[in-house]
Coordinates of C-alpha atoms and ligand atoms in Angstrom, one line a residue:
M23 CA -4.4 -18.6 1.5
S24 CA -3.0 -17.1 4.7
T25 CA -3.1 -13.4 5.1
T26 CA 0.3 -12.8 6.6
H27 CA 3.3 -13.6 4.6
A28 CA 6.6 -13.3 6.4
P29 CA 9.3 -12.2 4.1
P30 CA 11.6 -15.1 3.3
E31 CA 14.8 -15.0 5.2
G32 CA 16.6 -15.2 1.9
D33 CA 15.2 -11.9 0.6
A34 CA 17.7 -10.2 -1.6
K35 CA 20.2 -8.0 0.1
P36 CA 20.0 -4.7 -1.7
H37 CA 22.9 -2.4 -2.1
N38 CA 22.3 1.3 -2.3
F39 CA 23.7 4.5 -0.9
I40 CA 22.1 3.8 2.5
T41 CA 23.7 0.4 2.8
Q42 CA 27.0 2.0 2.0
V43 CA 26.5 4.4 4.9
I44 CA 25.6 1.6 7.3
D45 CA 28.5 -0.5 6.2
H46 CA 30.8 2.4 6.8
D47 CA 29.3 3.1 10.2
L48 CA 29.6 -0.5 11.3
A49 CA 33.2 -0.6 10.1
Q50 CA 34.0 2.6 12.0
G51 CA 32.0 1.5 15.1
T52 CA 30.1 4.7 14.9
Y53 CA 27.4 3.5 17.2
A54 CA 29.5 1.0 19.2
G55 CA 29.5 3.2 22.3
R56 CA 25.7 3.4 22.4
Q57 CA 23.6 1.6 24.9
W58 CA 20.5 -0.5 24.3
G59 CA 17.6 -0.8 26.6
G60 CA 15.3 1.2 28.7
A61 CA 11.9 2.6 27.8
P62 CA 12.3 5.3 25.3
G63 CA 11.4 8.6 26.8
D64 CA 12.9 7.8 30.1
A65 CA 16.2 9.6 30.1
A66 CA 17.5 7.7 33.1
A67 CA 16.8 4.3 31.6
H68 CA 18.1 5.7 28.4
Q69 CA 21.6 5.7 29.9
A70 CA 21.4 2.1 31.1
G71 CA 21.2 -1.1 29.2
M72 CA 23.6 -3.3 27.3
P73 CA 26.1 -2.3 24.7
D74 CA 25.1 -3.7 21.4
P75 CA 27.5 -2.2 18.8
A76 CA 26.5 -4.6 16.0
R77 CA 22.9 -3.4 15.8
I78 CA 21.4 -0.7 13.8
R79 CA 17.9 0.7 14.4
T80 CA 15.7 2.2 11.8
R81 CA 12.1 3.4 12.2
F82 CA 8.9 3.8 10.1
P83 CA 7.2 6.9 11.6
P84 CA 3.8 7.4 10.1
E85 CA 1.5 10.2 11.3
P86 CA -1.8 8.5 12.2
N87 CA -3.8 11.0 10.1
G88 CA -4.8 8.7 7.3
Y89 CA -4.4 5.3 5.7
L90 CA -1.0 4.2 4.5
H91 CA -0.5 4.2 0.7
I92 CA 1.8 2.7 -1.8
G93 CA 4.5 5.2 -1.2
H94 CA 4.6 4.1 2.5
A95 CA 5.1 0.5 1.3
K96 CA 8.4 1.7 0.0
S97 CA 9.4 3.3 3.2
I98 CA 8.2 0.3 5.2
W99 CA 10.1 -2.0 3.0
L100 CA 13.3 0.1 3.2
N101 CA 13.4 0.5 6.9
F102 CA 12.3 -3.0 7.9
S103 CA 14.4 -4.8 5.4
L104 CA 17.5 -2.8 6.3
A105 CA 17.0 -3.8 10.0
R106 CA 16.5 -7.4 8.9
Q107 CA 19.5 -7.3 6.6
Y108 CA 21.8 -6.1 9.4
G109 CA 20.3 -8.0 12.2
G110 CA 18.9 -4.8 13.8
V111 CA 15.5 -3.6 14.8
C112 CA 13.0 -1.4 13.0
H113 CA 10.5 0.6 15.1
L114 CA 6.9 1.2 14.1
R115 CA 6.4 4.7 15.6
F116 CA 3.2 6.6 15.5
D117 CA 4.2 10.2 15.0
D118 CA 1.2 11.6 16.8
T119 CA 2.1 15.1 17.8
N120 CA -0.8 16.9 16.0
P121 CA -4.0 16.1 18.0
E122 CA -6.3 17.7 15.6
K123 CA -5.9 15.3 12.7
E124 CA -5.1 12.0 14.4
E125 CA -7.4 9.2 15.2
Q126 CA -7.3 5.7 16.7
E127 CA -8.9 4.3 13.5
Y128 CA -5.8 5.3 11.6
V129 CA -3.5 3.8 14.3
D130 CA -5.3 0.5 14.0
S131 CA -5.2 0.4 10.3
I132 CA -1.5 1.3 10.1
R133 CA -0.6 -1.4 12.6
E134 CA -2.7 -4.0 10.7
T135 CA -1.2 -3.0 7.4
V136 CA 2.4 -3.2 8.5
R137 CA 1.7 -6.7 9.8
W138 CA -0.1 -7.7 6.6
L139 CA 3.0 -6.6 4.7
G140 CA 4.9 -9.2 6.6
W141 CA 6.8 -7.0 9.0
D142 CA 5.5 -8.1 12.4
H143 CA 9.1 -8.4 13.4
H144 CA 8.9 -5.0 15.1
F145 CA 8.2 -7.7 17.7
A146 CA 11.9 -8.5 17.7
D147 CA 14.4 -9.9 20.1
D148 CA 15.1 -7.8 23.0
P149 CA 18.9 -7.6 22.9
A150 CA 19.1 -7.2 26.7
R151 CA 17.1 -10.3 27.3
P152 CA 17.9 -13.0 24.8
G153 CA 14.9 -15.0 23.6
V154 CA 12.4 -12.4 24.8
K155 CA 10.3 -10.7 22.2
Q156 CA 9.7 -7.1 22.7
P157 CA 7.2 -5.1 20.7
H158 CA 9.0 -2.3 19.0
E159 CA 6.0 -0.1 18.6
Y160 CA 6.1 3.4 20.0
F161 CA 4.1 6.6 20.2
A162 CA 5.7 10.0 19.9
S163 CA 3.1 11.3 22.4
D164 CA 4.8 9.0 25.1
Y165 CA 7.7 11.4 24.9
F166 CA 5.8 14.6 25.6
D167 CA 7.2 14.9 29.1
F168 CA 10.8 14.6 27.8
M169 CA 10.1 17.0 25.0
Y170 CA 8.9 19.5 27.4
R171 CA 11.9 19.1 29.7
A172 CA 14.1 19.5 26.7
A173 CA 12.3 22.7 25.9
E174 CA 13.0 24.1 29.3
Y175 CA 16.6 23.1 29.0
L176 CA 16.9 24.9 25.7
I177 CA 15.5 28.1 27.3
E178 CA 17.9 27.8 30.2
A179 CA 20.8 27.4 27.9
G180 CA 19.8 30.4 25.8
H181 CA 18.7 28.4 22.8
A182 CA 15.0 29.1 22.8
Y183 CA 12.6 31.9 23.6
V184 CA 8.9 32.6 23.7
D185 CA 7.8 34.8 20.9
E186 CA 4.6 36.9 21.2
Q187 CA 4.6 38.3 17.7
T188 CA 1.4 37.6 15.7
A189 CA 1.5 34.9 13.2
E190 CA 1.5 37.5 10.5
E191 CA 4.5 39.4 12.0
M192 CA 6.4 36.2 12.3
R193 CA 5.7 35.3 8.7
V194 CA 6.9 38.7 7.5
N195 CA 9.9 38.8 9.7
R196 CA 11.0 35.4 8.6
G197 CA 11.9 36.9 5.2
D198 CA 12.3 34.7 2.2
F199 CA 14.9 33.2 -0.1
G200 CA 16.1 36.7 -1.2
T201 CA 15.5 38.5 2.1
P202 CA 17.2 37.8 5.4
G203 CA 14.9 37.6 8.4
V204 CA 14.4 40.2 11.1
D205 CA 14.9 39.4 14.8
S206 CA 11.8 39.3 16.9
P207 CA 11.6 42.0 19.6
F208 CA 11.1 39.1 22.1
R209 CA 14.3 37.4 21.1
S210 CA 16.4 39.0 23.8
R211 CA 14.3 38.2 26.8
T212 CA 16.1 36.5 29.6
P213 CA 16.0 32.8 30.2
A214 CA 14.0 33.4 33.4
E215 CA 11.4 35.5 31.6
N216 CA 11.1 32.8 28.9
L217 CA 10.8 30.0 31.3
A218 CA 8.0 31.8 33.2
R219 CA 6.2 32.3 29.9
L220 CA 6.6 28.7 28.7
R221 CA 5.2 27.5 32.1
E222 CA 2.3 29.8 31.7
M223 CA 1.7 28.4 28.2
R224 CA 1.7 25.0 29.6
E225 CA -0.6 25.9 32.4
G226 CA -3.2 27.2 29.9
K227 CA -2.8 30.9 30.9
H228 CA -2.7 32.0 27.3
A229 CA -5.0 31.7 24.4
D230 CA -4.4 29.4 21.4
G231 CA -2.0 31.1 19.1
A232 CA -1.1 33.9 21.5
M233 CA 2.6 32.9 21.6
V234 CA 5.0 30.2 20.5
L235 CA 8.3 28.8 21.7
R236 CA 11.0 29.2 19.1
A237 CA 14.6 28.0 18.8
R238 CA 17.1 30.9 18.8
I239 CA 19.4 30.1 15.9
D240 CA 19.9 32.6 13.2
M241 CA 17.3 34.9 11.5
Q242 CA 19.8 35.6 8.7
S243 CA 20.5 32.0 7.8
P244 CA 20.3 31.2 4.1
N245 CA 18.3 28.1 5.2
I246 CA 14.9 29.4 6.2
N247 CA 14.4 26.3 8.4
L248 CA 17.1 27.7 10.7
R249 CA 15.5 31.1 11.1
D250 CA 14.3 30.4 14.6
P251 CA 11.8 27.6 13.9
T252 CA 8.8 27.1 16.1
L253 CA 9.1 24.4 18.7
Y254 CA 5.9 24.5 20.6
R255 CA 2.5 26.0 20.0
I256 CA -0.6 26.4 22.2
R257 CA -3.5 24.3 21.0
R258 CA -6.4 23.2 23.1
A259 CA -7.3 19.9 21.5
T260 CA -8.0 16.5 22.9
H261 CA -5.2 14.1 21.9
H262 CA -6.1 10.4 21.1
N263 CA -3.5 9.3 23.5
T264 CA -2.9 11.9 26.2
G265 CA -6.4 13.3 26.3
D266 CA -6.5 16.9 27.7
Q267 CA -3.3 16.6 29.6
W268 CA -1.5 19.1 27.4
C269 CA -2.6 22.3 25.8
I270 CA 0.8 22.9 24.2
Y271 CA 2.1 20.6 21.5
P272 CA 5.5 20.2 20.0
M273 CA 6.0 20.9 16.3
Y274 CA 6.9 18.0 14.0
T275 CA 10.4 19.4 13.2
Y276 CA 11.2 19.6 17.0
A277 CA 9.6 16.3 18.0
H278 CA 10.9 14.1 15.3
P279 CA 14.6 14.3 16.0
I280 CA 13.9 13.8 19.7
E281 CA 11.8 10.7 19.0
D282 CA 14.6 9.3 16.9
A283 CA 17.2 10.0 19.6
L284 CA 15.2 8.6 22.5
E285 CA 14.6 5.4 20.6
Q286 CA 18.3 5.3 19.8
I287 CA 17.7 5.2 16.1
T288 CA 20.9 5.0 14.2
H289 CA 19.8 5.8 10.7
S290 CA 16.8 8.0 10.3
I291 CA 15.6 7.6 6.8
C292 CA 13.1 9.9 5.2
T293 CA 12.1 11.4 1.8
L294 CA 14.0 14.2 0.0
E295 CA 11.6 17.0 1.0
F296 CA 13.2 16.8 4.5
E297 CA 16.7 17.5 3.2
D298 CA 16.4 21.2 4.2
Q299 CA 15.4 20.2 7.7
R300 CA 18.5 18.2 8.3
P301 CA 20.6 21.1 9.6
F302 CA 17.9 21.8 12.3
Y303 CA 17.7 18.1 13.1
D304 CA 21.5 18.1 13.7
W305 CA 21.5 21.4 15.5
L306 CA 18.8 20.3 18.0
L307 CA 20.3 16.9 18.8
A308 CA 23.7 18.5 19.2
R309 CA 22.3 21.0 21.7
L310 CA 20.6 18.2 23.7
V311 CA 23.7 16.0 23.7
E312 CA 25.7 19.0 24.9
G313 CA 23.2 19.5 27.7
G314 CA 23.5 15.8 28.7
L315 CA 19.9 15.1 27.9
L316 CA 20.7 12.7 25.1
L317 CA 23.5 10.2 24.4
A318 CA 26.1 10.7 21.7
P319 CA 26.4 10.1 18.9
P320 CA 22.9 11.2 17.9
P321 CA 21.0 9.6 15.0
R322 CA 21.7 10.9 11.5
Q323 CA 19.1 11.6 8.9
Y324 CA 19.4 10.3 5.3
E325 CA 17.0 11.3 2.5
F326 CA 16.0 9.2 -0.5
G327 CA 13.8 10.0 -3.5
R328 CA 10.1 9.3 -2.8
L329 CA 8.2 6.7 -4.8
N330 CA 5.7 8.1 -7.4
V331 CA 3.6 5.7 -9.4
G332 CA 2.0 6.6 -12.7
H333 CA -1.8 7.1 -12.6
V334 CA -1.7 7.2 -8.8
I335 CA -2.1 9.9 -6.2
T336 CA -0.4 9.6 -2.9
S337 CA -1.2 12.9 -1.1
K338 CA -3.2 12.0 2.0
R339 CA -5.2 15.2 1.6
K340 CA -6.3 14.2 -1.9
L341 CA -7.0 10.6 -0.9
R342 CA -9.2 11.9 1.9
Q343 CA -11.0 14.1 -0.6
L344 CA -11.7 11.1 -2.9
V345 CA -13.3 9.3 0.1
E346 CA -15.1 12.2 1.6
E347 CA -16.7 13.4 -1.6
G348 CA -17.7 9.9 -2.5
H349 CA -15.7 9.4 -5.6
V350 CA -14.7 6.0 -4.3
A351 CA -16.5 3.8 -1.8
G352 CA -14.0 4.3 1.1
W353 CA -10.4 4.1 2.1
D354 CA -10.2 0.5 1.1
D355 CA -12.0 0.8 -2.2
P356 CA -10.1 -1.5 -4.4
R357 CA -9.3 1.4 -6.8
M358 CA -7.5 3.3 -4.0
P359 CA -3.7 3.4 -3.8
T360 CA -4.0 2.9 -0.1
L361 CA -2.5 -0.3 1.1
A362 CA -5.9 -1.2 2.5
G363 CA -7.3 -0.7 -1.0
L364 CA -4.5 -2.6 -2.7
R365 CA -5.0 -5.5 -0.3
R366 CA -8.7 -5.6 -1.0
R367 CA -8.0 -5.4 -4.7
G368 CA -5.9 -8.6 -4.3
Y369 CA -2.3 -7.2 -4.4
T370 CA 0.1 -9.4 -2.4
P371 CA 2.6 -8.3 0.2
E372 CA 5.2 -10.2 -1.8
A373 CA 4.4 -8.2 -4.9
L374 CA 4.6 -4.9 -3.0
R375 CA 7.9 -5.8 -1.5
L376 CA 9.3 -6.9 -4.9
F377 CA 8.0 -3.6 -6.4
A378 CA 9.6 -1.5 -3.6
E379 CA 12.9 -3.3 -4.0
R380 CA 13.0 -3.0 -7.7
S381 CA 12.1 0.7 -7.7
G382 CA 15.5 1.3 -6.1
V383 CA 16.8 3.7 -3.5
T384 CA 18.4 6.9 -4.8
K385 CA 19.5 10.2 -3.5
T386 CA 18.2 12.1 -6.5
G387 CA 14.9 13.3 -7.7
N388 CA 11.4 11.9 -7.4
A389 CA 11.3 9.5 -10.3
W390 CA 8.0 8.2 -11.6
T391 CA 7.6 4.4 -11.7
D392 CA 5.3 2.9 -14.2
Y393 CA 2.3 1.1 -12.7
A394 CA 3.0 -1.8 -15.1
A395 CA 6.0 -2.6 -13.0
L396 CA 3.7 -3.2 -10.0
D397 CA 1.4 -5.4 -12.0
A398 CA 4.4 -7.3 -13.4
A399 CA 5.6 -8.0 -9.8
L400 CA 2.1 -9.0 -9.0
R401 CA 1.8 -11.5 -11.9
E402 CA 5.1 -12.9 -11.0
T403 CA 4.2 -13.6 -7.5
L404 CA 0.6 -14.8 -8.2
D405 CA 1.2 -17.0 -11.2
P406 CA 3.1 -19.7 -9.4
V407 CA 0.6 -20.0 -6.5
A408 CA -2.9 -19.0 -7.7
P409 CA -5.2 -22.0 -8.3
R410 CA -7.0 -21.9 -11.7
A411 CA -10.7 -21.8 -12.2
M412 CA -13.2 -21.2 -14.9
A413 CA -15.5 -18.3 -14.8
V414 CA -17.7 -16.9 -17.5
L415 CA -17.9 -13.1 -17.2
E416 CA -20.4 -12.3 -19.9
P417 CA -22.5 -15.4 -20.1
I418 CA -24.6 -16.7 -23.1
K419 CA -26.2 -20.1 -23.0
L420 CA -24.8 -22.9 -25.3
V421 CA -27.0 -26.0 -26.0
I422 CA -25.4 -29.2 -27.3
E423 CA -28.3 -30.5 -29.4
N424 CA -27.0 -34.0 -30.0
W425 CA -26.3 -34.6 -26.3
A426 CA -28.8 -37.5 -25.8
E427 CA -27.6 -39.1 -29.1
V428 CA -24.1 -39.2 -27.8
F429 CA -24.6 -39.9 -24.1
G430 CA -28.0 -41.7 -24.1
S431 CA -30.1 -39.1 -22.2
D432 CA -30.4 -35.3 -21.9
G433 CA -29.8 -35.5 -18.2
H434 CA -26.5 -37.3 -18.5
L435 CA -23.6 -35.4 -16.9
E436 CA -20.1 -36.1 -18.1
P437 CA -17.3 -35.8 -15.5
C438 CA -14.3 -33.6 -16.4
H439 CA -11.2 -32.8 -14.5
A440 CA -8.5 -30.2 -14.6
P441 CA -5.4 -29.5 -12.6
A442 CA -5.7 -26.8 -9.9
H443 CA -2.4 -25.5 -11.3
P444 CA -0.8 -26.5 -14.6
H445 CA 2.7 -26.7 -13.1
H446 CA 1.9 -27.9 -9.7
P447 CA 0.2 -31.4 -9.7
E448 CA 0.6 -31.4 -5.9
M449 CA -2.0 -28.7 -5.7
G450 CA -4.6 -31.3 -6.8
E451 CA -7.4 -31.5 -9.2
R452 CA -10.7 -29.7 -9.9
R453 CA -13.7 -31.8 -10.8
F454 CA -16.8 -30.6 -12.6
M455 CA -19.5 -31.9 -14.9
L456 CA -20.1 -31.2 -18.5
G457 CA -23.8 -31.2 -19.4
K458 CA -26.2 -30.5 -22.3
E459 CA -26.4 -26.8 -21.4
L460 CA -23.5 -24.6 -20.6
W461 CA -22.5 -21.0 -20.1
I462 CA -19.9 -19.6 -22.5
E463 CA -18.6 -16.1 -23.1
R464 CA -20.8 -14.0 -25.3
T465 CA -17.7 -12.9 -27.2
D466 CA -16.8 -16.5 -28.1
Y467 CA -19.6 -16.5 -30.6
E468 CA -19.7 -14.3 -33.8
E469 CA -22.5 -14.3 -36.3
T470 CA -20.1 -12.9 -38.9
P471 CA -16.6 -13.6 -37.7
P472 CA -13.8 -11.1 -38.4
K473 CA -10.7 -12.4 -40.0
G474 CA -8.6 -14.5 -37.6
F475 CA -11.6 -15.3 -35.3
F476 CA -11.2 -19.0 -34.4
R477 CA -14.0 -19.5 -31.9
L478 CA -17.7 -20.2 -32.6
Y479 CA -19.4 -19.1 -35.8
P480 CA -22.3 -20.6 -37.7
P481 CA -22.2 -22.5 -41.0
R482 CA -22.0 -20.3 -44.1
Q483 CA -23.3 -20.5 -47.6
A484 CA -20.8 -19.5 -50.3
A485 CA -21.8 -17.6 -53.5
D486 CA -21.8 -21.0 -55.4
G487 CA -24.4 -22.4 -53.0
S488 CA -21.9 -24.7 -51.2
I489 CA -22.1 -24.8 -47.4
T490 CA -19.1 -24.5 -45.1
P491 CA -19.9 -26.1 -41.7
G492 CA -19.8 -24.0 -38.5
N493 CA -16.5 -23.7 -36.7
K494 CA -15.2 -26.3 -34.3
V495 CA -13.7 -25.4 -30.9
R496 CA -12.6 -27.4 -27.9
L497 CA -14.5 -26.9 -24.7
K498 CA -11.6 -26.7 -22.3
Y499 CA -11.0 -30.0 -20.5
G500 CA -14.0 -31.4 -22.4
Y501 CA -15.0 -32.2 -26.0
V502 CA -14.8 -30.6 -29.4
I503 CA -18.0 -29.0 -30.5
E504 CA -19.2 -27.7 -33.8
C505 CA -21.3 -24.5 -34.0
L506 CA -24.7 -24.9 -35.6
G507 CA -25.8 -21.2 -35.2
A508 CA -27.8 -19.3 -32.7
T509 CA -31.4 -18.5 -31.8
K510 CA -32.1 -14.8 -31.9
N511 CA -33.7 -12.4 -29.5
E512 CA -36.2 -9.7 -30.6
A513 CA -33.3 -7.3 -31.1
G514 CA -31.7 -9.7 -33.5
G515 CA -28.8 -10.6 -31.2
A516 CA -27.8 -14.2 -30.4
S517 CA -29.7 -15.5 -27.3
V518 CA -28.7 -19.2 -27.3
V519 CA -25.8 -20.7 -29.2
R520 CA -26.4 -24.1 -30.7
A521 CA -23.8 -26.8 -31.2
R522 CA -23.2 -30.5 -31.7
L523 CA -20.6 -32.5 -29.9
L524 CA -18.0 -34.6 -31.6
K525 CA -17.9 -38.1 -30.0
D526 CA -14.7 -39.5 -28.8
T527 CA -12.8 -36.2 -28.7
K528 CA -12.6 -35.8 -24.9
S529 CA -9.5 -34.1 -23.5
G530 CA -7.1 -36.7 -22.1
T531 CA -8.4 -39.6 -24.2
P532 CA -6.7 -41.1 -27.2
G533 CA -9.3 -39.5 -29.5
A534 CA -8.6 -36.0 -28.3
D535 CA -6.3 -35.2 -31.2
S536 CA -8.5 -36.8 -33.9
V537 CA -10.0 -33.4 -34.7
K538 CA -7.7 -30.4 -34.9
V539 CA -9.1 -27.1 -33.7
K540 CA -7.7 -23.6 -33.5
G541 CA -9.8 -22.4 -30.6
V542 CA -10.3 -23.5 -27.0
I543 CA -13.0 -21.9 -25.0
T544 CA -13.8 -21.8 -21.3
W545 CA -17.2 -22.7 -20.0
V546 CA -19.2 -23.4 -16.9
G547 CA -22.1 -26.0 -16.6
A548 CA -25.6 -24.5 -16.6
H549 CA -26.6 -27.2 -14.1
D550 CA -24.0 -26.4 -11.5
G551 CA -22.4 -23.0 -12.3
L552 CA -22.8 -20.5 -9.5
P553 CA -23.8 -16.8 -10.0
A554 CA -21.1 -14.4 -8.9
E555 CA -20.6 -10.7 -8.9
V556 CA -17.3 -9.9 -10.6
R557 CA -15.8 -6.4 -10.2
L558 CA -13.5 -5.3 -13.0
Y559 CA -11.3 -2.5 -12.0
D560 CA -9.3 -0.2 -14.1
R561 CA -7.0 2.7 -13.3
L562 CA -8.7 5.5 -11.3
F563 CA -7.2 8.3 -13.3
T564 CA -6.9 8.6 -17.1
E565 CA -3.7 10.7 -16.9
E566 CA -0.3 9.4 -15.7
Q567 CA 0.3 12.4 -13.5
P568 CA -3.2 13.2 -12.4
D569 CA -2.3 16.4 -10.5
A570 CA 0.5 17.6 -12.8
G571 CA 0.8 21.3 -13.3
G572 CA -1.8 22.2 -10.8
R573 CA -4.6 20.3 -12.7
D574 CA -7.6 19.4 -10.7
F575 CA -7.1 15.7 -10.3
L576 CA -10.9 15.1 -10.1
S577 CA -11.2 16.3 -13.7
V578 CA -9.2 13.2 -14.9
L579 CA -11.1 10.6 -12.9
N580 CA -11.7 7.5 -15.1
P581 CA -15.4 7.1 -15.4
A582 CA -14.9 3.4 -16.3
S583 CA -12.7 2.6 -13.4
L584 CA -15.3 0.0 -12.1
K585 CA -17.4 -2.3 -14.2
T586 CA -19.6 -4.9 -12.5
A587 CA -20.3 -8.2 -14.3
Q588 CA -22.9 -10.8 -13.4
A589 CA -20.8 -13.9 -14.0
V590 CA -21.1 -17.6 -13.6
V591 CA -18.3 -19.5 -12.0
E592 CA -17.4 -23.2 -11.6
P593 CA -19.0 -24.8 -8.6
G594 CA -15.9 -25.3 -6.5
L595 CA -15.7 -21.5 -6.1
G596 CA -18.8 -21.5 -3.9
Q597 CA -16.4 -22.5 -1.1
A598 CA -13.7 -19.9 -1.9
Q599 CA -12.7 -18.1 1.3
P600 CA -12.5 -14.3 1.5
E601 CA -9.1 -13.1 0.2
E602 CA -8.5 -16.3 -1.7
R603 CA -6.7 -15.5 -4.9
L604 CA -7.4 -17.4 -8.1
Q605 CA -6.7 -17.2 -11.8
F606 CA -9.8 -17.2 -13.9
E607 CA -8.5 -18.9 -17.0
R608 CA -8.2 -16.5 -19.9
H609 CA -9.4 -13.6 -17.8
G610 CA -6.7 -12.8 -15.2
F611 CA -6.2 -12.9 -11.5
F612 CA -9.1 -12.5 -9.1
I613 CA -9.6 -12.3 -5.3
A614 CA -12.7 -13.2 -3.3
D615 CA -13.6 -9.8 -1.7
R616 CA -12.6 -9.7 1.9
R617 CA -15.7 -7.8 3.0
E618 CA -18.6 -8.8 0.8
H619 CA -17.8 -12.4 -0.4
Q620 CA -19.5 -15.1 1.6
P621 CA -18.5 -18.8 1.1
G622 CA -21.7 -20.7 0.3
G623 CA -23.6 -17.4 -0.1
R624 CA -23.1 -14.3 -2.1
L625 CA -20.0 -14.6 -4.2
V626 CA -18.0 -11.5 -5.0
F627 CA -14.7 -11.5 -6.8
N628 CA -12.4 -8.5 -7.6
R629 CA -10.2 -8.5 -10.6
V630 CA -6.6 -8.0 -9.4
T631 CA -5.1 -7.7 -12.8
G632 CA -5.3 -9.2 -16.3
L633 CA -3.0 -11.9 -17.6
R634 CA -1.0 -9.5 -19.6
D635 CA 0.1 -5.9 -19.3
S636 CA -2.7 -3.6 -20.6
W637 CA -1.5 -0.3 -19.2
G638 CA 0.0 0.7 -22.4
K639 CA -3.3 0.4 -24.3
Ligands
LIG19 P1 1.3 13.6 4.2 O1 0.6 13.4 2.8 O2 0.4 14.0 5.3 O3 2.6 14.5 4.1 P2 3.0 11.3 4.2 O4 2.5 10.6 3.1 O5 4.3 12.0 4.1 O6 1.9 12.3 4.7 P3 3.8 10.3 6.8 O7 2.8 9.6 7.7 O8 4.3 11.6 7.2 O9 3.0 10.4 5.5 O10 4.9 9.4 6.3 C1 5.5 8.3 7.0 C2 6.8 7.9 6.3 O11 6.5 7.5 5.0 C3 7.7 9.1 6.2 O12 9.0 8.7 6.6 C4 7.7 9.5 4.7 O13 9.0 10.0 4.3 C5 7.4 8.1 4.1 N1 6.8 8.3 2.8 C6 5.6 8.9 2.5 N2 5.3 8.9 1.2 C7 6.3 8.3 0.6 C8 6.6 8.0 -0.8 N3 5.8 8.3 -1.8 N4 7.7 7.3 -1.0 C9 8.5 6.9 -0.1 N5 8.3 7.2 1.2 C10 7.2 7.8 1.6
LIG20 MG1 4.6 13.7 5.6

């Protein structure tokens, strides 16, 4: 199976409050006067280019300080699918303004994950040069020069000042919800004084934390975000992109609107926690448009409710803790809600898209979505395409004692076949051999069967001395067998199940229906079955909201989130390729592990999900 899955052109066209906004903007021609083209960050080129009123531009702006998680899948889907729906462009932008936490490793994994999800159309048409594909991938750090020029402009226009209060003084003087802030004693410095100070900051003449650049807005504003927010800080740290070129770095709240504007984003979509930042976003861009540094109209920010999934944690800090403290085997541990983990676990890009789409886009609240909805989307997308195979996860030997009687010799092998997929004959056939000795599931044999058990159990003697024969089942794609009992191990448990085969009952032959049975069991030949490690994953946390009410999420880790089975699989699986997804009949969907599985060598399969919803249980 290929590992990139481009979203079909016919993907549903969702309607939500954001599409309403876009429809309105397009009808009004809100962005019709804007220009395309030029390298973002270059204000001159920013003014040139071709008008392209019909296009919208969105962006997905991850900070490369960790791996993407399932919440990001929603944001990715929303931004890229809106661009696709409206024939626009979505930018993948690395919001790398904080050198201390960011690393190339994260940039690489984010880029790979967005592609894996099927959105490599950030390599989209360049509107200025028809037919030319242009990579719409950007780094906030490429705009540091512009951001600095904008800061000098803000000072010159009286909209910013350098504050030398201590961090503690600034915190106290900011006030809180009930208390208005207090102006800094440095607030009334002249632009010339401020400019000199900012330049000194930039030249490394002051210690880290000695002073900051702040916007001059309103220390009494009811919105605390408008009480002279910090724009620049001094931080001597090596940046993954700009190295040691800078010792001052822009704050996220200052950098982000500028990034959007330089890239000529039309609709800047983010999660609800940024709602209170919107007034500053608008204030800043209005000032820079006024000053002629940016084009009008500036981008607008729209907020939607973030995705929360039951039994899942999406805080990067907590995910990092799980990795660093060794509670999981790494960022791509198949139990992790990172997209790298979900990929390794076997989740499909199609399922993640379907899930994101179904979870809706709303202005209100941070609703919780049931994990079962993700698994349902997964089964729906896997069932039509996953080839079937037989695998015995908890093997016990079964010996057919009358084999030579029926087939002439103990060494005879009886060919059987099965469709690769029950509804897709074009996917071909699997062929395997039935022999005298097989592996079957240990749980398919019961010495004393509970009521309603239709699989193998031995003959029984009734109180009156009469004997009921052992139960009959069909070996799937093979013959009907009758259970004769089991040999025991020292502990008294069954070690080998004994059976006899009923002649002329082979599946697909006229005699197949001559004996009616209530049970069908799966099996793998002992002569050609292959050993495989099968990893059975369960939810990582036992509680639906692991960190609710300040609970330590580590206290509700599921101790049984991973069980490893030494299984036997049908011979064809020896050639399964890493990331190939299969349905093991009766057991669920599995994927050949993308790291540890080796075709023709060590076989490792991860359970993606069961055949039915088991989250409720
Ligand atoms: P952190 O945990 O460090 O705050 P983050 O998860 O917010 O990080 P970012 O890299 O800042 O990660 O996010 C990139 C984009 O993904 C942002 O636009 C953010 O709004 C969006 N996003 C993050 N989490 C979710 C979520 N659970 N649902 C929807 N969108 C999300
Ligand atoms: Mg964030």
